[in-house]
PDB file of C-alpha atoms in Angstrom:
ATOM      1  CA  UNK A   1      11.492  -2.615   2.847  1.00 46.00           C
ATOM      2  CA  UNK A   2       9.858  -6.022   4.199  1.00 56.00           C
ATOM      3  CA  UNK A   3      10.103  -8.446   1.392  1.00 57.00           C
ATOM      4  CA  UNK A   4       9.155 -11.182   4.002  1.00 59.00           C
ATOM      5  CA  UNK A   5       6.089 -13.302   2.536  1.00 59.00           C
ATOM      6  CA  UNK A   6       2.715 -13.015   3.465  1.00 57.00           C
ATOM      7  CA  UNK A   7       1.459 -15.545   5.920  1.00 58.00           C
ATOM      8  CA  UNK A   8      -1.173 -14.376   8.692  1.00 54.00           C
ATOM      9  CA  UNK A   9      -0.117 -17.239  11.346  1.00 55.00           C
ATOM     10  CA  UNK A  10       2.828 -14.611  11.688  1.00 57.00           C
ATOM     11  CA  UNK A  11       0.881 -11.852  12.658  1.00 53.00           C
ATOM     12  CA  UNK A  12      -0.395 -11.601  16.235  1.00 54.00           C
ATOM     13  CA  UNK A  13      -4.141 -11.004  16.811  1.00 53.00           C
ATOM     14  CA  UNK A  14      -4.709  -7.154  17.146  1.00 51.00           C
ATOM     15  CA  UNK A  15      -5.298  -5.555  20.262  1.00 50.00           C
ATOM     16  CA  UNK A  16      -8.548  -4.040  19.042  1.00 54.00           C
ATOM     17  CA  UNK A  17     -10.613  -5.134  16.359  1.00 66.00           C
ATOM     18  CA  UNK A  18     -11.485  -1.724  15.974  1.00 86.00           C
ATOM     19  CA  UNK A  19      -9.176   1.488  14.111  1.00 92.00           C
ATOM     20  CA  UNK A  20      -7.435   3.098  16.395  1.00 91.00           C
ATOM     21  CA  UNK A  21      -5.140   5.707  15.111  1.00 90.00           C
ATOM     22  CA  UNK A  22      -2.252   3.806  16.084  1.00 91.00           C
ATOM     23  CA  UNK A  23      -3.872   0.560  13.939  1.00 93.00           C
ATOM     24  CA  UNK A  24      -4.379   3.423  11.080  1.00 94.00           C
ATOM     25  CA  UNK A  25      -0.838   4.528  11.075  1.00 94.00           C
ATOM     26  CA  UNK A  26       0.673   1.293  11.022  1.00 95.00           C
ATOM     27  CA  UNK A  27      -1.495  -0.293   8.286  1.00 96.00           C
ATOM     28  CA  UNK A  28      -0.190   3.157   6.431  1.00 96.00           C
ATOM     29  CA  UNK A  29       3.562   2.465   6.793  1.00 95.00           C
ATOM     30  CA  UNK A  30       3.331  -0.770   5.991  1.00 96.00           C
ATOM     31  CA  UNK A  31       1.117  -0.131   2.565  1.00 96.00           C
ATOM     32  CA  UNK A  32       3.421   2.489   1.711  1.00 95.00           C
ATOM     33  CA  UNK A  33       6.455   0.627   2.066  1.00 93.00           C
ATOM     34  CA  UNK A  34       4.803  -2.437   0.087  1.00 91.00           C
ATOM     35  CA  UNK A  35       2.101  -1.622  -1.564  1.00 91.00           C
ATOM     36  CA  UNK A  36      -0.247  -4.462  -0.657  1.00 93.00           C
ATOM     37  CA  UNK A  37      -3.892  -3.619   1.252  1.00 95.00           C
ATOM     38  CA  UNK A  38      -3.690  -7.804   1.724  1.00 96.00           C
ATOM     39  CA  UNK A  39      -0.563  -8.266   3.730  1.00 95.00           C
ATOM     40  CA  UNK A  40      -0.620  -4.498   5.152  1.00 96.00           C
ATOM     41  CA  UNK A  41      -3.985  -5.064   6.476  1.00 96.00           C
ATOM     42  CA  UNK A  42      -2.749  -8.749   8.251  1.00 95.00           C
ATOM     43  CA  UNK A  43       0.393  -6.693   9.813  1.00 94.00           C
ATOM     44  CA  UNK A  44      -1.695  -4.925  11.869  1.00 94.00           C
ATOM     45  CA  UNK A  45      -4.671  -7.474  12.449  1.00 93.00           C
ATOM     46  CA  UNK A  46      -7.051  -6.434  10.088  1.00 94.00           C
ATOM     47  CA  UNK A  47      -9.141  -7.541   7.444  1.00 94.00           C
ATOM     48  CA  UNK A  48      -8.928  -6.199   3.671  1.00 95.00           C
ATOM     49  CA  UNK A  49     -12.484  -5.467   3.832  1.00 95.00           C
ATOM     50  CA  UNK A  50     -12.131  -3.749   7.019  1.00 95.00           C
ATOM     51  CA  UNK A  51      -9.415  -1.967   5.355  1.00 96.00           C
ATOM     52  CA  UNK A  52     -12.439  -0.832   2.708  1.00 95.00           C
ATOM     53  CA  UNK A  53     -15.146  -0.421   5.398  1.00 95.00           C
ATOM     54  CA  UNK A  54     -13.016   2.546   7.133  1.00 95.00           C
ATOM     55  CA  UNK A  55     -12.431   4.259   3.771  1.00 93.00           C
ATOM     56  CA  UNK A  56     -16.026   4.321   2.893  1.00 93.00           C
ATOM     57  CA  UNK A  57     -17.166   5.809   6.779  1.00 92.00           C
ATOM     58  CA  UNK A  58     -16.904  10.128   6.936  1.00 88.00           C
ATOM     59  CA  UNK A  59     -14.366   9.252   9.971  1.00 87.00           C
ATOM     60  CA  UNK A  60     -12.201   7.555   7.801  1.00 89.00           C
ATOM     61  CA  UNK A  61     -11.629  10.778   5.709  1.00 88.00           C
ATOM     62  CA  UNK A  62      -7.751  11.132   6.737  1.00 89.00           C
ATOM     63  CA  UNK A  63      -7.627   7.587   6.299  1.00 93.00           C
ATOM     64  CA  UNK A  64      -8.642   7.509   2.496  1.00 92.00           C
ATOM     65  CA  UNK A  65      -6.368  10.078   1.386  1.00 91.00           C
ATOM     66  CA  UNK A  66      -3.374   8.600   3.370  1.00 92.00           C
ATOM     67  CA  UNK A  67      -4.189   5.227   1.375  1.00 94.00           C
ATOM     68  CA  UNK A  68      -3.879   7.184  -1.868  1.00 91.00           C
ATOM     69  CA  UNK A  69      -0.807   8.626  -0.728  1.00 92.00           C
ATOM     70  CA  UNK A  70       0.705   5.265  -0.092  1.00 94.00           C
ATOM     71  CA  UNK A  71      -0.172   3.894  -3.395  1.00 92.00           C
ATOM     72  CA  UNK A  72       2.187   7.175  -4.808  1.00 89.00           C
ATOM     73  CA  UNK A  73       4.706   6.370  -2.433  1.00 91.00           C
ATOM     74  CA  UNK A  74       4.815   2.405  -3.050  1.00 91.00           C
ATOM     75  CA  UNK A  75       5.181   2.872  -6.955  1.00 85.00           C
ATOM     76  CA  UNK A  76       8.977   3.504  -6.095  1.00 79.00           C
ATOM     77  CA  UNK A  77       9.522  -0.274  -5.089  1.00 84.00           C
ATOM     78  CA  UNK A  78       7.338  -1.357  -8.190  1.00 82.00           C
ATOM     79  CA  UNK A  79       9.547   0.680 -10.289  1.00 79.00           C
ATOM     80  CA  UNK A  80      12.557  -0.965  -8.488  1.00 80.00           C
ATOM     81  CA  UNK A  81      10.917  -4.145  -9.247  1.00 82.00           C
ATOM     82  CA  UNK A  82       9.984  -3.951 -12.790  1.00 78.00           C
ATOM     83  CA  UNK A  83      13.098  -2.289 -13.652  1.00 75.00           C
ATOM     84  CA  UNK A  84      14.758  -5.698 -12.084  1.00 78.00           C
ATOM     85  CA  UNK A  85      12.343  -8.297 -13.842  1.00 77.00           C
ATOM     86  CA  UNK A  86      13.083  -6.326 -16.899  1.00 74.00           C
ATOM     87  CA  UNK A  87      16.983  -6.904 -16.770  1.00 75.00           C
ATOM     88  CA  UNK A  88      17.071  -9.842 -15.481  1.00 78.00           C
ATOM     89  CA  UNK A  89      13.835 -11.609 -15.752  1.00 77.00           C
ATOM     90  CA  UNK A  90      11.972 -14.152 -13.399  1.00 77.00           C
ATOM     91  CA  UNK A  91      11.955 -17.548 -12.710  1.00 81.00           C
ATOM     92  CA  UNK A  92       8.748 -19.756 -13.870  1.00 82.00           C
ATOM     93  CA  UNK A  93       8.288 -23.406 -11.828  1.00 80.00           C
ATOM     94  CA  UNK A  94       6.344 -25.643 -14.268  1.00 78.00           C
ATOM     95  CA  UNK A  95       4.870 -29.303 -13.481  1.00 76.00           C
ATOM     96  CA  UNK A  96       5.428 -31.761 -15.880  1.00 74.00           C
ATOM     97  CA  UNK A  97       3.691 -35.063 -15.637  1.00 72.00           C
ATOM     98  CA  UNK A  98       5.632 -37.618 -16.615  1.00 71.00           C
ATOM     99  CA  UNK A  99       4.980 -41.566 -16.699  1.00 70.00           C
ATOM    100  CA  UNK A 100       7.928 -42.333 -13.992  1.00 72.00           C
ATOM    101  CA  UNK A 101       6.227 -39.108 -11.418  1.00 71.00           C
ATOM    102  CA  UNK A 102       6.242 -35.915 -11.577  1.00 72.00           C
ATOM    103  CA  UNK A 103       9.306 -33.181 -12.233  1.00 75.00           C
ATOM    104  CA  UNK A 104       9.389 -29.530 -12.627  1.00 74.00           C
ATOM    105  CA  UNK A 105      11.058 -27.082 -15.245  1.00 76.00           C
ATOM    106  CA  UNK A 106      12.231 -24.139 -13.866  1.00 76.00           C
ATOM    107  CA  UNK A 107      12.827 -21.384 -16.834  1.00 74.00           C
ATOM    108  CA  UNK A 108      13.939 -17.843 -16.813  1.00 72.00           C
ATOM    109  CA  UNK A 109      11.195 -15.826 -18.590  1.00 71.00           C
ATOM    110  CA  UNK A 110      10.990 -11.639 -19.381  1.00 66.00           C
ATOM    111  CA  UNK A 111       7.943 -10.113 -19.860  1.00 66.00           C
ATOM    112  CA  UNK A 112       7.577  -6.780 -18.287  1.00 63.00           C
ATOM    113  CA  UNK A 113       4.707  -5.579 -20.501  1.00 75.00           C
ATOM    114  CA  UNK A 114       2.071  -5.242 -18.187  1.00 65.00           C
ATOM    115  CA  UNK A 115       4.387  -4.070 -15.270  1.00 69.00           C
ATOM    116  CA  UNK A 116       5.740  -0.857 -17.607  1.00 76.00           C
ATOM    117  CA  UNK A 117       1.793  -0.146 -18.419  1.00 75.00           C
ATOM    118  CA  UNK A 118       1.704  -0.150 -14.518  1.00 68.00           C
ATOM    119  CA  UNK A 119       4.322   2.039 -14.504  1.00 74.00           C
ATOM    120  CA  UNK A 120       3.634   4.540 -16.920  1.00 81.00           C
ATOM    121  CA  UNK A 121       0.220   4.852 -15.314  1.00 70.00           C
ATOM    122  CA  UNK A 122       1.898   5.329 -12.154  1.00 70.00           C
ATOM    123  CA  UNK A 123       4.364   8.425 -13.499  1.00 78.00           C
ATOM    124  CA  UNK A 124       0.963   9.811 -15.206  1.00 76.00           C
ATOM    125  CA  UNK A 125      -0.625  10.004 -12.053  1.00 66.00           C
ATOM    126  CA  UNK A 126       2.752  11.431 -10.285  1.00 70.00           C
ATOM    127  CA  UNK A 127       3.300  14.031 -13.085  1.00 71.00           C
ATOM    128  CA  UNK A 128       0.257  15.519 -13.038  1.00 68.00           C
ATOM    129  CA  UNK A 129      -0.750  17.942 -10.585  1.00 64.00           C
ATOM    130  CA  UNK A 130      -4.368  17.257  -9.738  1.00 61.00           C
ATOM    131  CA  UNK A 131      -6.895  19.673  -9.996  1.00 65.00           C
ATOM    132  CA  UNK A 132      -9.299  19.084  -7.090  1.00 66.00           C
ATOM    133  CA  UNK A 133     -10.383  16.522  -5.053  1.00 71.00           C
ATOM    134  CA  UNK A 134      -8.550  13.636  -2.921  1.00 73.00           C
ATOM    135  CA  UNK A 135      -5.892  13.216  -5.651  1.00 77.00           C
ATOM    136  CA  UNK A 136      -4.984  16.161  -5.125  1.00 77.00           C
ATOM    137  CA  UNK A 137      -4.636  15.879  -1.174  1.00 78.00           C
ATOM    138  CA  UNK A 138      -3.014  12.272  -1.986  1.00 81.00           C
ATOM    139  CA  UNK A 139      -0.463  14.102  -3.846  1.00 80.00           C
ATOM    140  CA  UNK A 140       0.227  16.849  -0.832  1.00 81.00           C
ATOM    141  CA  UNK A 141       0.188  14.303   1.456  1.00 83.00           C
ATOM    142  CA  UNK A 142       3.006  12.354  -0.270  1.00 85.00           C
ATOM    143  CA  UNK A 143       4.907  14.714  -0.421  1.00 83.00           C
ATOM    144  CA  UNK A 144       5.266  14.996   3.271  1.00 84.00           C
ATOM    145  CA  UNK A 145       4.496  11.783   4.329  1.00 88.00           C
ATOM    146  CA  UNK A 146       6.515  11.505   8.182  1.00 88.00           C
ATOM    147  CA  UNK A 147       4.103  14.776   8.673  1.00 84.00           C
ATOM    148  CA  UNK A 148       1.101  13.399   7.806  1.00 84.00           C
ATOM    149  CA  UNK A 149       1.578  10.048   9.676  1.00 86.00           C
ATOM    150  CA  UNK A 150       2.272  11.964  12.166  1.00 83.00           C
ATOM    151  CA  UNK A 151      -1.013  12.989  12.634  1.00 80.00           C
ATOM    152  CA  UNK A 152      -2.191   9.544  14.341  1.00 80.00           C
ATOM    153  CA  UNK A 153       0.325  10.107  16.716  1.00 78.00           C
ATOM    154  CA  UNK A 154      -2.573  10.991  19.332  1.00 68.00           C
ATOM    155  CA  UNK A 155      -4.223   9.696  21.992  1.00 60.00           C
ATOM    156  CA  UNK A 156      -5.649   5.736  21.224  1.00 56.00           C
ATOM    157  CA  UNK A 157      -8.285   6.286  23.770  1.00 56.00           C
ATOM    158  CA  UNK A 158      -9.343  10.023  22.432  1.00 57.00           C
ATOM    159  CA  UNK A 159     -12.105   8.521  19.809  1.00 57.00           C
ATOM    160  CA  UNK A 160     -13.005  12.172  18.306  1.00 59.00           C
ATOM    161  CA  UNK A 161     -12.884  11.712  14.787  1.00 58.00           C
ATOM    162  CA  UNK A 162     -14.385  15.285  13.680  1.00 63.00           C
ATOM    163  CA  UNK A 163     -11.019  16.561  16.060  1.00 69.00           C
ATOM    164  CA  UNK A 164      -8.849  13.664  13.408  1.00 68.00           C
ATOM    165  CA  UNK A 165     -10.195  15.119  10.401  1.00 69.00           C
ATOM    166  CA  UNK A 166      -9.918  18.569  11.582  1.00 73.00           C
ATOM    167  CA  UNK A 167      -6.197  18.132  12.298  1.00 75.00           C
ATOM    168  CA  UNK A 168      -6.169  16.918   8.666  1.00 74.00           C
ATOM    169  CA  UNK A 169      -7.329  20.140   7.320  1.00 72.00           C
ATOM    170  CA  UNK A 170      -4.865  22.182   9.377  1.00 75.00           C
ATOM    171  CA  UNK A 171      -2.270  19.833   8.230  1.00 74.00           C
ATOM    172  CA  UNK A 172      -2.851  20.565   4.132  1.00 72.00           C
ATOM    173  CA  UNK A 173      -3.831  23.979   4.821  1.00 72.00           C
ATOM    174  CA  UNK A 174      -0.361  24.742   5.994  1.00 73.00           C
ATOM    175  CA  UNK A 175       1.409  22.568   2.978  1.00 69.00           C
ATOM    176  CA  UNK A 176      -1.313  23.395   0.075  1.00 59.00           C
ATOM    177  CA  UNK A 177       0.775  26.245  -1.887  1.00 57.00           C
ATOM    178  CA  UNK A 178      -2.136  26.291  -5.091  1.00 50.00           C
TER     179      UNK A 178
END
C-alpha cells in the first residue's frame, strides 16, 4: 500500500502523453491499491481529466470497467481506514489567533459517520450481484484482478484498440459463470 502523500514534483514526466497500455495498467494498480483517480493519475503522468477523457472514448472500453473494478478493490483500505478512525480517532490542527501570535490546538476527534455511509454503500455494491451492464463486468473483473491487468501486458507500440477490447471479451467470456 503507498501511503506516501501526493505531490506531483515527485512524479517524473511520462514518457507519452498519450495511453499506452502500459500507462493504463499502471494508473490501474495504483487506483486499486489507493483509491484516488488524483494521485493515481500523477503516478503515471497523467491528468485526472485525461483519466475521464479515456473512459468516455469506445477504446477506452477495458479501461472503464477496470476503473470500476478498482474502486471494489480499494474499498478494502477504506474499510481498514474507517475501521481505524473509528477506534482510535484523528487528529484535528486548529489556528488560534491570539494577541501575543498565533498557536495551534491539536485535538483528537471521532466521527466516522460519513465514512460507515461510505462503507455500507461500498458492501451494497459488493453484495449484490449485478444484473447487466459494466457493474457487472466490474464485479468479474475484481474478482480476478492479476488476470485482467494482465491484459495490458502487450505490445506499447501495437495501437489496435478493437484487438484490446476484443481480448477483453475473451477474458470475461472465460470467467462469466451467469
Amino acid at each position: 500500500m503507498d501511503d506516501s502523500p501526493y505531490n506531483p514534483t515527485h512524479f517524473p514526466a511520462p514518457a507519452s502523453y498519450h495511453w499506452t497500455p502500459r500507462l493504463q495498467r499502471d494508473f490501474l494498480e495504483a487506483f486499486a491499491t489507493n483509491g484516488s483517480v488524483k494521485i493515481s493519475a500523477a503516478k503515471v503522468g497523467m491528468s485526472p481529466s485525461a483519466v475521464y477523457q479515456l473512459k468516455q472514448r469506445p477504446e477506452g472500453a477495458a479501461f472503464r470497467i477496470g476503473c470500476a473494478a478498482a474502486v471494489l478493490i480499494a474499498r478494502t483500505r477504506l474499510a481498514d481506514e474507517l475501521l481505524d478512525r473509528a477506534i482510535w480517532g484523528h487528529d484535528e490542527t486548529t489556528e488560534l489567533q491570539r494577541e501575543d501570535g498565533r498557536s495551534f490546538v491539536k485535538r483528537r476527534r471521532i466521527d466516522s459517520r460519513l465514512g460507515l455511509a461510505m462503507l455500507a454503500r461500498l458492501d451494497k455494491m459488493v453484495e449484490t450481484r449485478a444484473q447487466a451492464g459494466e457493474e457487472m463486468l466490474a464485479q468479474i473483473i475484481a474478482g480476478d484482478w492479476p488476470g485482467f491487468l494482465s491484459l495490458f501486458d502487450i505490445d506499447s507500440d501495437n495501437k489496435d484498440a478493437e484487438g484490446h477490447n476484443a481480448a477483453l471479451a475473451l477474458w470475461l467470456a472465460g470467467r462469466d459463470n451467469r
